[in-house]
Coordinates of C-alpha atoms in Angstrom, one line a residue:
Chain A
M98 CA 26.3 -20.4 3.2
A99 CA 28.2 -20.8 0.1
G100 CA 27.8 -23.0 -2.9
N101 CA 28.0 -26.5 -1.6
P102 CA 25.6 -26.8 1.2
L103 CA 23.6 -25.0 -1.9
Q104 CA 24.3 -27.5 -3.8
A105 CA 23.9 -31.4 -2.3
P106 CA 20.3 -31.6 -1.7
A107 CA 19.5 -30.4 -5.6
A108 CA 21.8 -33.5 -6.5
E109 CA 19.8 -35.7 -4.0
T110 CA 16.4 -34.6 -5.5
G111 CA 17.8 -35.0 -8.9
A112 CA 18.6 -39.0 -8.1
G113 CA 14.6 -39.4 -7.8
R114 CA 13.6 -37.4 -10.6
T115 CA 15.6 -37.5 -13.2
A116 CA 13.2 -36.1 -16.3
A117 CA 14.3 -32.5 -13.9
V118 CA 17.6 -32.3 -14.2
Q119 CA 17.4 -32.5 -18.3
P120 CA 20.3 -29.9 -19.3
P121 CA 18.3 -27.0 -20.4
G122 CA 18.0 -26.2 -24.1
E123 CA 17.5 -29.9 -25.0
R124 CA 13.5 -29.1 -24.9
K125 CA 12.2 -26.1 -27.0
I126 CA 9.9 -23.9 -24.9
K127 CA 7.3 -21.8 -26.5
Q128 CA 6.2 -18.1 -25.3
R129 CA 2.8 -18.0 -23.6
R130 CA 0.8 -15.2 -26.6
H131 CA -1.0 -12.5 -25.8
P132 CA -3.7 -11.4 -28.5
W133 CA -5.5 -9.2 -26.0
R134 CA -2.4 -7.1 -26.1
W135 CA -2.9 -6.6 -29.6
A136 CA -6.8 -5.9 -29.7
G137 CA -5.3 -3.1 -26.9
V138 CA -3.2 -1.8 -29.1
A139 CA -5.3 -1.4 -32.0
V140 CA -7.7 0.1 -29.9
L141 CA -5.8 2.8 -28.2
G142 CA -3.9 3.6 -32.2
V143 CA -7.9 4.1 -33.3
L144 CA -8.4 6.4 -30.3
V145 CA -4.8 8.1 -30.9
A146 CA -5.4 9.1 -34.6
M147 CA -8.9 10.2 -33.7
L148 CA -7.3 13.0 -30.7
A149 CA -4.4 13.9 -33.2
H150 CA -6.7 14.4 -36.3
S151 CA -9.2 16.7 -33.8
F152 CA -5.5 18.6 -32.7
L153 CA -4.4 19.1 -35.7
S154 CA -7.8 20.2 -38.3
D155 CA -9.6 21.7 -35.1
Q156 CA -9.9 25.8 -35.6
A157 CA -10.3 25.9 -31.8
Y158 CA -6.9 24.5 -30.6
D159 CA -5.2 27.4 -33.1
W160 CA -2.0 26.0 -32.4
G161 CA -0.4 28.8 -33.9
V162 CA -1.5 31.1 -31.2
V163 CA -0.2 28.9 -28.5
G164 CA 3.4 28.9 -30.0
Q165 CA 2.8 32.8 -29.8
Y166 CA 1.7 32.8 -26.2
L167 CA 4.0 30.1 -25.1
G168 CA 7.0 32.8 -24.4
A169 CA 5.2 35.6 -23.9
G170 CA 6.3 38.1 -21.5
P171 CA 3.6 38.2 -19.0
V172 CA 3.2 34.2 -19.6
I173 CA 6.8 33.6 -18.5
D174 CA 5.9 35.7 -15.3
G175 CA 2.8 33.6 -14.0
L176 CA 5.0 31.1 -14.7
L177 CA 8.2 32.3 -12.7
T178 CA 5.6 33.7 -9.5
T179 CA 4.0 29.8 -9.9
L180 CA 7.4 28.0 -9.9
E181 CA 8.5 30.7 -6.9
L182 CA 5.1 29.8 -5.0
T183 CA 6.5 25.9 -4.9
V184 CA 9.6 26.6 -3.9
I185 CA 8.9 28.8 -1.0
T186 CA 5.8 26.8 0.1
M187 CA 7.7 23.3 -0.1
A188 CA 10.8 24.8 2.0
I189 CA 8.1 26.1 4.8
G190 CA 6.2 23.0 4.7
I191 CA 9.5 20.5 4.8
V192 CA 11.1 22.5 7.7
G193 CA 7.1 23.1 9.6
G194 CA 6.6 19.1 8.4
V195 CA 10.1 17.9 10.4
L196 CA 9.2 20.3 13.4
I197 CA 5.0 19.3 13.7
A198 CA 6.4 14.9 12.7
A199 CA 8.5 15.2 15.8
M200 CA 6.1 16.7 17.8
R201 CA 3.2 14.6 17.2
L202 CA 6.2 11.7 18.7
S203 CA 6.5 14.0 21.2
P204 CA 6.5 11.4 24.8
N205 CA 4.8 15.2 26.4
P206 CA 1.2 14.6 25.8
I207 CA 0.7 18.5 25.8
V208 CA 3.0 18.9 22.6
S209 CA 1.6 15.4 20.4
R210 CA -1.6 17.1 20.9
V211 CA -0.8 21.0 19.9
A212 CA 0.2 18.9 16.8
W213 CA -2.4 16.6 16.0
F214 CA -4.6 19.6 16.6
Y215 CA -2.4 21.4 13.9
V216 CA -2.5 18.7 11.4
W217 CA -6.5 17.7 11.8
L218 CA -7.5 21.5 11.3
L219 CA -5.4 22.3 8.0
R220 CA -6.4 19.4 6.7
S221 CA -9.6 19.6 7.1
V222 CA -10.5 23.4 5.8
P223 CA -10.6 23.2 1.7
L224 CA -7.2 25.0 0.7
L225 CA -9.4 27.4 -1.4
V226 CA -11.2 28.4 1.9
Q227 CA -7.8 29.3 3.7
L228 CA -7.0 31.1 1.3
L229 CA -9.3 33.2 1.4
F230 CA -9.5 33.7 4.7
W231 CA -6.1 34.5 4.9
Y232 CA -6.4 37.1 2.1
N233 CA -9.4 38.5 3.8
L234 CA -7.8 38.2 7.4
G235 CA -7.8 42.2 7.5
A236 CA -11.2 42.0 8.2
L237 CA -11.2 39.5 11.6
Y238 CA -7.8 41.8 12.5
P239 CA -7.6 45.0 11.3
R240 CA -4.4 45.5 13.1
L241 CA -2.0 42.9 14.1
S242 CA -0.1 43.6 16.8
I243 CA 3.6 42.8 18.8
G244 CA 3.6 43.1 22.4
V245 CA 2.7 41.5 26.3
P246 CA -0.9 39.8 26.1
F247 CA -3.2 41.7 27.1
G248 CA -1.0 44.7 27.8
P249 CA 1.3 47.3 26.5
T250 CA 1.7 46.7 22.6
F251 CA 5.5 47.1 20.9
V252 CA 5.0 47.2 17.4
S253 CA 2.0 47.5 15.7
A254 CA 0.1 47.7 11.6
G255 CA -2.5 47.2 9.8
S256 CA -3.5 43.7 8.3
S257 CA -3.8 44.5 4.8
T258 CA -0.6 46.3 4.6
L259 CA 1.0 43.7 6.0
I260 CA -0.6 40.6 4.0
S261 CA -0.1 41.2 0.1
P262 CA -2.1 38.9 -1.6
F263 CA 1.8 37.3 -2.1
T264 CA 2.3 36.8 1.3
A265 CA -1.9 35.4 1.6
A266 CA -0.8 32.7 -0.8
I267 CA 2.6 31.7 1.1
L268 CA 1.0 31.6 4.6
G269 CA -2.3 29.6 2.8
L270 CA -0.1 27.6 0.8
G271 CA 2.9 27.0 3.4
L272 CA 0.9 26.3 6.4
H273 CA -1.2 24.1 4.5
E274 CA 1.8 21.7 3.3
V275 CA 2.7 21.7 6.4
A276 CA 0.5 19.1 7.3
Y277 CA 0.5 17.3 4.6
M278 CA 4.4 16.9 5.4
A279 CA 4.1 16.2 9.0
E280 CA 2.1 13.0 8.1
I281 CA 4.4 12.6 5.0
F282 CA 7.8 12.6 8.1
R283 CA 5.6 10.7 10.5
G284 CA 5.1 7.6 8.6
G285 CA 8.9 7.9 7.6
I286 CA 10.1 8.5 10.6
L287 CA 7.9 5.4 12.0
S288 CA 9.1 3.2 8.6
V289 CA 13.1 3.2 10.6
P290 CA 13.0 0.3 13.4
Q291 CA 12.7 0.7 17.1
G292 CA 16.3 -0.8 17.5
Q293 CA 17.8 2.3 15.8
T294 CA 16.5 4.7 18.3
E295 CA 17.5 1.9 21.4
A296 CA 21.1 1.5 19.6
A297 CA 21.2 6.0 19.4
L298 CA 19.9 6.0 23.5
S299 CA 22.3 3.6 24.8
L300 CA 25.0 5.1 23.1
G301 CA 24.0 8.6 25.5
M302 CA 22.6 10.4 22.5
T303 CA 19.0 11.7 23.8
R304 CA 16.2 11.3 21.7
R305 CA 16.8 14.4 19.9
T306 CA 19.7 13.6 18.6
A307 CA 18.6 10.2 17.7
L308 CA 16.0 11.6 15.9
F309 CA 18.2 14.0 13.7
R310 CA 21.2 12.5 13.3
I311 CA 19.9 8.1 13.2
V312 CA 16.3 8.4 12.4
L313 CA 15.4 10.7 10.1
P314 CA 18.1 10.8 8.1
Q315 CA 16.8 6.7 7.4
A316 CA 13.3 8.0 6.8
V317 CA 14.5 10.2 3.8
R318 CA 14.7 7.8 1.4
V319 CA 11.0 6.4 2.6
V320 CA 10.0 10.4 2.4
I321 CA 11.5 11.1 -1.1
P322 CA 8.8 10.0 -3.5
P323 CA 5.2 11.3 -1.6
T324 CA 7.1 14.4 -1.1
G325 CA 7.9 14.6 -4.9
S326 CA 3.9 13.8 -5.3
E327 CA 3.6 16.8 -2.9
V328 CA 6.1 19.5 -4.8
I329 CA 4.1 18.5 -8.2
T330 CA 0.5 18.9 -5.9
V331 CA 2.0 22.5 -4.9
V332 CA 2.6 23.2 -8.4
K333 CA -1.2 22.9 -9.7
S334 CA -2.7 23.8 -6.3
S335 CA -0.9 27.1 -6.5
A336 CA -3.2 27.8 -9.8
L337 CA -5.8 28.6 -7.0
V338 CA -3.8 32.0 -6.0
S339 CA -5.9 33.2 -9.0
V340 CA -9.1 33.9 -6.4
I341 CA -6.5 36.4 -4.3
T342 CA -5.7 37.7 -7.2
L343 CA -2.3 36.8 -7.4
T344 CA -1.3 36.4 -11.3
D345 CA 0.5 32.6 -11.1
L346 CA 0.6 31.3 -14.7
L347 CA -3.0 30.4 -14.4
Y348 CA -3.8 33.8 -13.9
S349 CA -1.8 35.0 -16.7
V350 CA -3.3 33.3 -19.0
Q351 CA -6.4 33.7 -18.1
K352 CA -5.9 37.8 -18.2
I353 CA -4.9 37.1 -21.6
Y354 CA -8.1 35.7 -22.5
S355 CA -10.6 37.5 -21.1
E356 CA -9.7 40.1 -23.6
N357 CA -8.9 38.0 -27.0
Y358 CA -11.6 35.3 -26.5
L359 CA -9.2 32.7 -27.6
V360 CA -9.7 30.6 -24.5
I361 CA -8.7 27.1 -25.6
P362 CA -5.4 27.7 -26.9
L363 CA -4.4 29.7 -24.3
L364 CA -5.1 27.0 -21.4
L365 CA -3.4 24.5 -23.3
V366 CA -0.7 27.0 -23.0
A367 CA -1.1 26.5 -19.5
V368 CA -1.3 22.9 -19.7
I369 CA 2.0 22.4 -21.8
W370 CA 3.6 24.4 -18.8
Y371 CA 2.4 22.4 -16.1
L372 CA 4.1 19.4 -18.3
I373 CA 7.1 20.5 -18.9
V374 CA 7.9 21.4 -15.1
T375 CA 6.0 18.7 -14.0
S376 CA 8.4 16.0 -16.2
V377 CA 11.3 18.2 -14.7
L378 CA 10.5 17.5 -11.0
S379 CA 9.5 13.8 -12.0
A380 CA 13.4 13.7 -13.1
G381 CA 14.8 15.6 -10.6
Q382 CA 13.0 13.0 -8.2
Y383 CA 14.6 10.3 -9.8
L384 CA 17.6 12.0 -8.9
L385 CA 17.3 11.9 -5.7
E386 CA 15.8 7.9 -5.3
R387 CA 18.8 7.1 -6.7
R388 CA 21.1 9.1 -4.3
F389 CA 19.5 7.9 -1.2
G390 CA 19.5 4.3 -1.7
R391 CA 22.9 4.6 -1.9
S392 CA 24.0 2.9 1.6
L393 CA 21.3 0.6 1.5
A394 CA 22.8 -0.8 -1.8
R395 CA 24.8 -4.8 -0.8
T396 CA 27.4 -3.5 -3.3
P397 CA 30.2 -1.8 -2.5
R398 CA 30.2 2.1 -3.1
G399 CA 31.3 2.6 -6.6
G400 CA 29.6 -0.6 -7.8
W401 CA 26.3 0.6 -8.9
R402 CA 24.4 -3.0 -9.4
P403 CA 20.8 -1.9 -9.9
W404 CA 19.4 -5.3 -10.2
R405 CA 20.7 -6.3 -7.2
Q406 CA 18.9 -3.6 -5.0
R407 CA 16.1 -5.2 -6.5
G408 CA 16.6 -8.4 -3.7
I409 CA 16.7 -10.5 -6.9
P410 CA 19.8 -12.8 -6.1
S411 CA 22.5 -12.3 -9.4
G412 CA 23.5 -16.5 -9.4
E413 CA 27.2 -15.7 -9.0
A414 CA 27.7 -19.3 -7.3
S415 CA 26.2 -21.4 -9.3
Chain B
M201 CA 25.8 8.8 48.8
N202 CA 28.5 8.9 51.9
D203 CA 27.5 4.7 53.1
S204 CA 27.6 4.1 49.5
A205 CA 30.7 5.6 49.2
A206 CA 31.8 4.3 52.2
E207 CA 31.8 0.7 51.3
A208 CA 34.8 -1.0 50.7
R209 CA 34.4 -2.6 47.3
E210 CA 31.8 -1.0 45.5
P211 CA 30.0 -3.8 43.1
M212 CA 30.1 -2.4 39.2
V213 CA 26.4 -2.9 38.7
R214 CA 24.2 -3.5 42.4
A215 CA 19.9 -4.0 41.3
V216 CA 17.4 -3.9 45.2
G217 CA 14.6 -4.8 44.5
V218 CA 13.4 -4.3 40.7
H219 CA 10.5 -4.7 39.7
K220 CA 8.7 -4.3 36.2
S221 CA 4.9 -5.0 34.8
Y222 CA 3.8 -4.8 31.7
G223 CA 0.4 -4.5 32.1
H224 CA -1.0 -7.2 34.8
V225 CA 2.1 -9.4 33.5
P226 CA 4.5 -8.9 36.2
V227 CA 8.1 -9.7 34.1
L228 CA 10.7 -8.5 37.6
N229 CA 9.4 -9.8 40.7
G230 CA 12.0 -8.3 43.4
L231 CA 15.1 -8.8 41.7
T232 CA 17.7 -8.3 43.6
L233 CA 21.9 -9.1 42.7
D234 CA 25.7 -7.6 42.7
I235 CA 27.7 -8.1 39.8
A236 CA 31.7 -7.4 41.2
A237 CA 33.9 -4.7 39.1
G238 CA 35.6 -7.6 36.1
E239 CA 33.3 -10.3 36.5
V240 CA 31.3 -12.2 33.3
L241 CA 27.8 -12.9 34.5
C242 CA 25.6 -15.0 32.1
L243 CA 22.0 -15.1 32.4
L244 CA 20.3 -18.1 31.4
G245 CA 16.6 -19.0 31.0
P246 CA 12.9 -19.7 30.0
S247 CA 12.1 -17.0 27.7
G248 CA 10.0 -14.9 29.6
S249 CA 11.7 -15.1 32.5
G250 CA 13.0 -11.3 32.1
K251 CA 16.4 -11.7 31.6
S252 CA 16.2 -9.2 28.4
T253 CA 14.3 -6.7 30.6
F254 CA 16.9 -6.9 33.7
L255 CA 19.2 -6.3 30.5
R256 CA 17.6 -3.2 29.6
C257 CA 16.7 -1.8 33.1
I258 CA 20.1 -1.8 34.1
N259 CA 20.9 1.1 31.0
H260 CA 17.1 2.4 31.6
L261 CA 15.8 1.7 28.3
E262 CA 13.1 0.0 30.6
V263 CA 11.9 1.8 33.9
P264 CA 11.7 -0.4 36.7
D265 CA 8.2 -0.2 38.6
S266 CA 10.1 0.0 42.1
G267 CA 13.5 -1.3 42.9
Y268 CA 16.2 0.7 41.6
I269 CA 20.0 -0.3 39.9
T270 CA 23.3 1.5 40.9
V271 CA 26.1 1.4 38.3
A272 CA 29.6 2.7 39.2
G273 CA 28.4 3.5 42.6
E274 CA 25.9 5.8 41.1
L275 CA 21.9 5.1 40.7
I276 CA 20.4 5.1 36.7
G277 CA 17.8 7.2 36.2
Y278 CA 17.3 8.9 39.6
R279 CA 19.3 11.1 41.6
E280 CA 19.1 10.8 45.4
Q281 CA 17.4 13.5 47.9
G282 CA 17.0 12.5 51.1
E283 CA 14.8 8.9 51.6
F284 CA 13.9 9.9 47.8
L285 CA 14.8 8.7 44.2
I286 CA 14.1 12.0 41.9
E287 CA 13.2 10.7 38.2
A288 CA 16.5 12.2 36.1
S289 CA 16.4 14.7 33.2
E290 CA 16.7 13.0 29.9
R291 CA 20.2 13.9 29.2
Q292 CA 21.8 12.7 32.9
I293 CA 19.9 9.8 32.0
A294 CA 21.6 9.7 28.8
R295 CA 24.9 10.6 30.6
K296 CA 24.8 7.8 32.8
R297 CA 23.5 5.2 29.6
A298 CA 27.3 6.8 28.1
E299 CA 29.2 4.6 29.8
I300 CA 27.4 1.3 29.8
G301 CA 27.6 -0.2 26.7
M302 CA 24.8 -2.6 25.3
V303 CA 25.1 -4.9 22.1
F304 CA 21.5 -6.2 20.8
Q305 CA 20.2 -9.0 19.5
Q306 CA 19.5 -7.3 15.6
F307 CA 22.7 -6.0 16.2
N308 CA 21.0 -2.0 15.4
L309 CA 23.8 -0.7 13.3
F310 CA 23.2 2.5 12.1
S311 CA 22.2 2.0 8.8
N312 CA 22.6 5.0 7.1
K313 CA 26.6 5.6 8.3
T314 CA 29.5 3.9 7.7
V315 CA 31.5 1.3 9.7
L316 CA 33.7 3.9 10.8
G317 CA 30.6 6.4 11.3
N318 CA 29.1 4.1 13.6
L319 CA 32.0 4.0 15.7
M320 CA 32.7 7.9 15.7
E321 CA 28.8 9.1 15.9
A322 CA 28.4 9.1 19.8
P323 CA 32.2 9.7 21.1
V324 CA 32.3 12.7 18.6
R325 CA 28.6 13.8 19.2
V326 CA 27.6 13.1 22.8
R327 CA 30.9 13.4 24.6
R328 CA 32.3 16.2 21.8
E329 CA 35.9 14.3 21.8
P330 CA 37.9 15.4 19.4
K331 CA 37.4 13.7 15.6
A332 CA 40.9 12.8 14.7
Q333 CA 41.3 10.9 18.6
V334 CA 38.3 8.8 18.2
E335 CA 39.0 8.1 15.4
E336 CA 42.1 6.6 15.8
R337 CA 40.8 4.8 18.8
A338 CA 37.7 3.6 16.6
R339 CA 40.1 2.2 14.3
A340 CA 41.7 0.5 17.0
N341 CA 38.7 -1.3 18.0
L342 CA 37.9 -2.5 14.4
A343 CA 41.4 -4.2 14.5
R344 CA 40.8 -5.7 17.6
V345 CA 37.2 -7.4 16.3
G346 CA 39.3 -8.3 13.0
L347 CA 37.5 -5.6 11.0
S348 CA 40.4 -3.4 9.7
D349 CA 39.4 -3.7 6.3
F350 CA 35.2 -2.5 6.7
A351 CA 35.9 0.5 7.9
G352 CA 34.6 2.3 4.8
R353 CA 31.6 -0.4 4.6
Y354 CA 27.6 0.4 4.9
P355 CA 26.4 -2.2 7.3
G356 CA 24.3 -3.8 5.0
Q357 CA 27.1 -5.2 3.4
L358 CA 28.3 -7.2 6.0
S359 CA 27.5 -9.9 7.6
G360 CA 25.7 -10.6 10.3
G361 CA 28.7 -12.1 12.6
Q362 CA 30.6 -8.8 10.5
Q363 CA 28.0 -6.8 11.9
Q364 CA 27.9 -7.8 15.2
R365 CA 31.6 -7.4 15.9
V366 CA 31.4 -4.1 14.3
A367 CA 28.4 -3.0 16.8
I368 CA 31.1 -4.5 19.7
A369 CA 33.2 -2.5 19.0
R370 CA 31.4 0.8 18.5
A371 CA 30.0 -0.2 22.0
L372 CA 33.4 -0.2 22.9
T373 CA 34.4 3.2 21.3
M374 CA 33.1 4.6 24.3
R375 CA 34.9 3.4 26.7
P376 CA 32.4 1.5 28.6
K377 CA 32.6 0.3 32.5
V378 CA 30.3 -2.4 32.1
M379 CA 29.4 -4.1 28.1
L380 CA 26.0 -5.3 28.6
F381 CA 24.8 -8.3 26.2
D382 CA 21.1 -9.6 24.7
E383 CA 20.8 -12.7 23.2
P384 CA 24.4 -11.4 20.8
T385 CA 24.1 -14.4 19.2
S386 CA 20.4 -15.5 18.4
A387 CA 20.2 -13.7 15.3
L388 CA 23.4 -15.7 13.8
D389 CA 24.1 -18.4 11.6
P390 CA 25.3 -21.5 13.1
E391 CA 29.0 -21.0 11.6
L392 CA 29.2 -17.1 12.4
V393 CA 28.5 -17.3 16.3
G394 CA 31.8 -18.6 16.7
E395 CA 33.7 -15.6 15.7
V396 CA 31.5 -13.1 17.9
L397 CA 32.0 -15.7 20.8
D398 CA 35.8 -14.9 20.4
V399 CA 35.4 -11.5 20.8
M400 CA 33.4 -11.6 23.7
R401 CA 36.3 -14.0 25.2
D402 CA 38.8 -11.9 24.4
L403 CA 36.9 -8.9 25.9
A404 CA 36.8 -10.9 29.1
A405 CA 40.1 -11.7 29.6
D406 CA 40.9 -8.3 29.3
G407 CA 38.7 -7.6 32.4
M408 CA 35.5 -5.8 31.0
T409 CA 32.6 -6.5 33.4
M410 CA 29.6 -8.1 30.9
V411 CA 26.3 -8.9 31.7
A412 CA 25.4 -11.5 28.7
V413 CA 21.7 -13.2 28.2
T414 CA 22.7 -16.0 26.2
H415 CA 21.5 -19.5 25.4
E416 CA 25.4 -20.6 24.4
I417 CA 25.8 -22.8 27.6
G418 CA 29.1 -23.5 26.4
F419 CA 30.6 -19.8 26.4
A420 CA 28.9 -19.5 29.8
R421 CA 30.7 -22.7 31.5
D422 CA 33.9 -21.7 29.8
V423 CA 33.6 -18.3 30.0
A424 CA 31.5 -16.7 32.5
T425 CA 32.5 -16.1 36.0
R426 CA 28.7 -16.9 37.5
V427 CA 26.1 -18.3 35.7
A428 CA 22.6 -17.0 37.2
F429 CA 19.4 -18.8 36.2
L430 CA 16.3 -16.6 35.9
H431 CA 12.5 -18.1 36.8
Q432 CA 9.5 -15.7 37.1
G433 CA 11.1 -12.4 37.4
Q434 CA 13.9 -13.8 40.3
I435 CA 17.5 -15.5 40.6
A436 CA 16.5 -19.1 41.1
E437 CA 20.1 -19.9 41.2
I438 CA 23.3 -18.4 40.6
G439 CA 26.7 -19.8 41.5
A440 CA 29.8 -20.4 39.3
P441 CA 29.4 -22.0 36.1
A442 CA 30.3 -25.9 37.1
S443 CA 28.0 -26.0 40.0
V444 CA 25.0 -24.5 38.7
L445 CA 25.6 -26.0 34.6
E446 CA 26.6 -29.2 36.0
H447 CA 25.1 -29.7 39.3
P448 CA 21.7 -27.2 39.0
S449 CA 20.1 -27.8 42.8
H450 CA 16.7 -26.1 41.4
E451 CA 14.5 -28.3 39.6
R452 CA 13.7 -25.5 37.2
T453 CA 17.5 -24.9 36.2
R454 CA 17.8 -28.7 35.5
A455 CA 14.9 -29.2 33.7
F456 CA 16.5 -25.8 31.4
L457 CA 19.5 -27.4 31.3
A458 CA 17.6 -30.9 30.1
T459 CA 15.9 -28.9 27.1
V460 CA 19.3 -26.6 26.0
R461 CA 21.8 -29.5 25.4

């Protein structure tokens, strides 16, 4: 596979076509020009200038007010609630998602159909409706209790005391996220070649051990990019919890502008925070992807050469 | 149970009337075969003759439609109760599989683990053996296939031949009673075939019971104790390599050997 067999045929064809083997550099190469790119730059430049002019001169933006509220106590509290919701929702989503994905791929038809039904139901009902449903659970089941079905109860409590707005938000966002994460993990598991499972089984592992020790760790690499998207989606869709009176980032600025009517500057405050959070998360995703690409690199550990990972031969042989 | 234990020399692998179809396509047609301990059996045959399917039935990766297989006198995939064979639980099947080593055409090394990790995973996780003891055995097996210096590498960093030698070492680290080889050199570049066959030769000389699906006629002639030619899911011809390969009695065997040479 090394130099010789590769070079031999090149020499043969070279004898037939002498023009092709002229040493490089003897003839000048003219690079293609891209006039439309420059036209595009000009159009974009004008648009950006117009936007910037509007940002800076338009009174409605009122950057002074934006700066004043960006670090205000209620806004930071709202931001922390949004982050808290995101972390808990994703934790539920990932744990539940692995479980539902594993159930979906189970050879047991009852187990796999239950998982299918779960994904079907929770993906079909709008998140907003699910949040309102959990928030108003008390109207459907006024009391929640633990006990023997159709028999005596051991513990019982009122739904409205058990389910605070925060609990309702976690239930709504979390259970909804489980359905989406389950599909992401299912895709990741299916992306691992069947031979990996067969090899694990042939060594005496059970299906479960093979899944958790061999298949899932390899699926992680495929799962990270869509999961990164999901985290960002959750950061933003958590803004829906304002309808169940939970003070997240959006609701906190809404409360402020309902009093002082500075709608645009306060919405800008929320936008800026969403942009910051999303940027930090994207950077985190990049680092995670780099970490999990490790075992697939063709070079030994330590010598990280990203250009080798793209499958472009580095041309050491020639 | 008692009659089988009473037999003087139990075959290492015994297949009795194994049938298997995929949909309406029959692949194995009542295949019956005994393989003695220490024997090296090479399975030859055209594609679709059922060689690989039979191999995968031995460790129950494929479940026969009827018939049964025993390894070292124990039923694979079932337990006996009177005249019935009761399907075994997943855990029982896994325990039997742990005693049967298998080497695949595509190597199937765990790409998320280092070479040493590949060898140690099953003994540590499945058999719960102490790590230090397993590591010692794993390193000895790596040395045996000539890859001591590669313990810390990942499979993606090895050539095909090296990967297949690691796969053999991985199976050996479970101390199997039988080794199954499913076209172990078919996915290799021609100049890498030799290093894998050398390891297999070494194993055979060591007295390991081996069943190999292969197209390496030279290997079959030199190493096999018997060669079986499969045709339409049955054994068309079986015997010493010299007689089957040099003087095939079955017309199909002759035609096949003519195309392989």
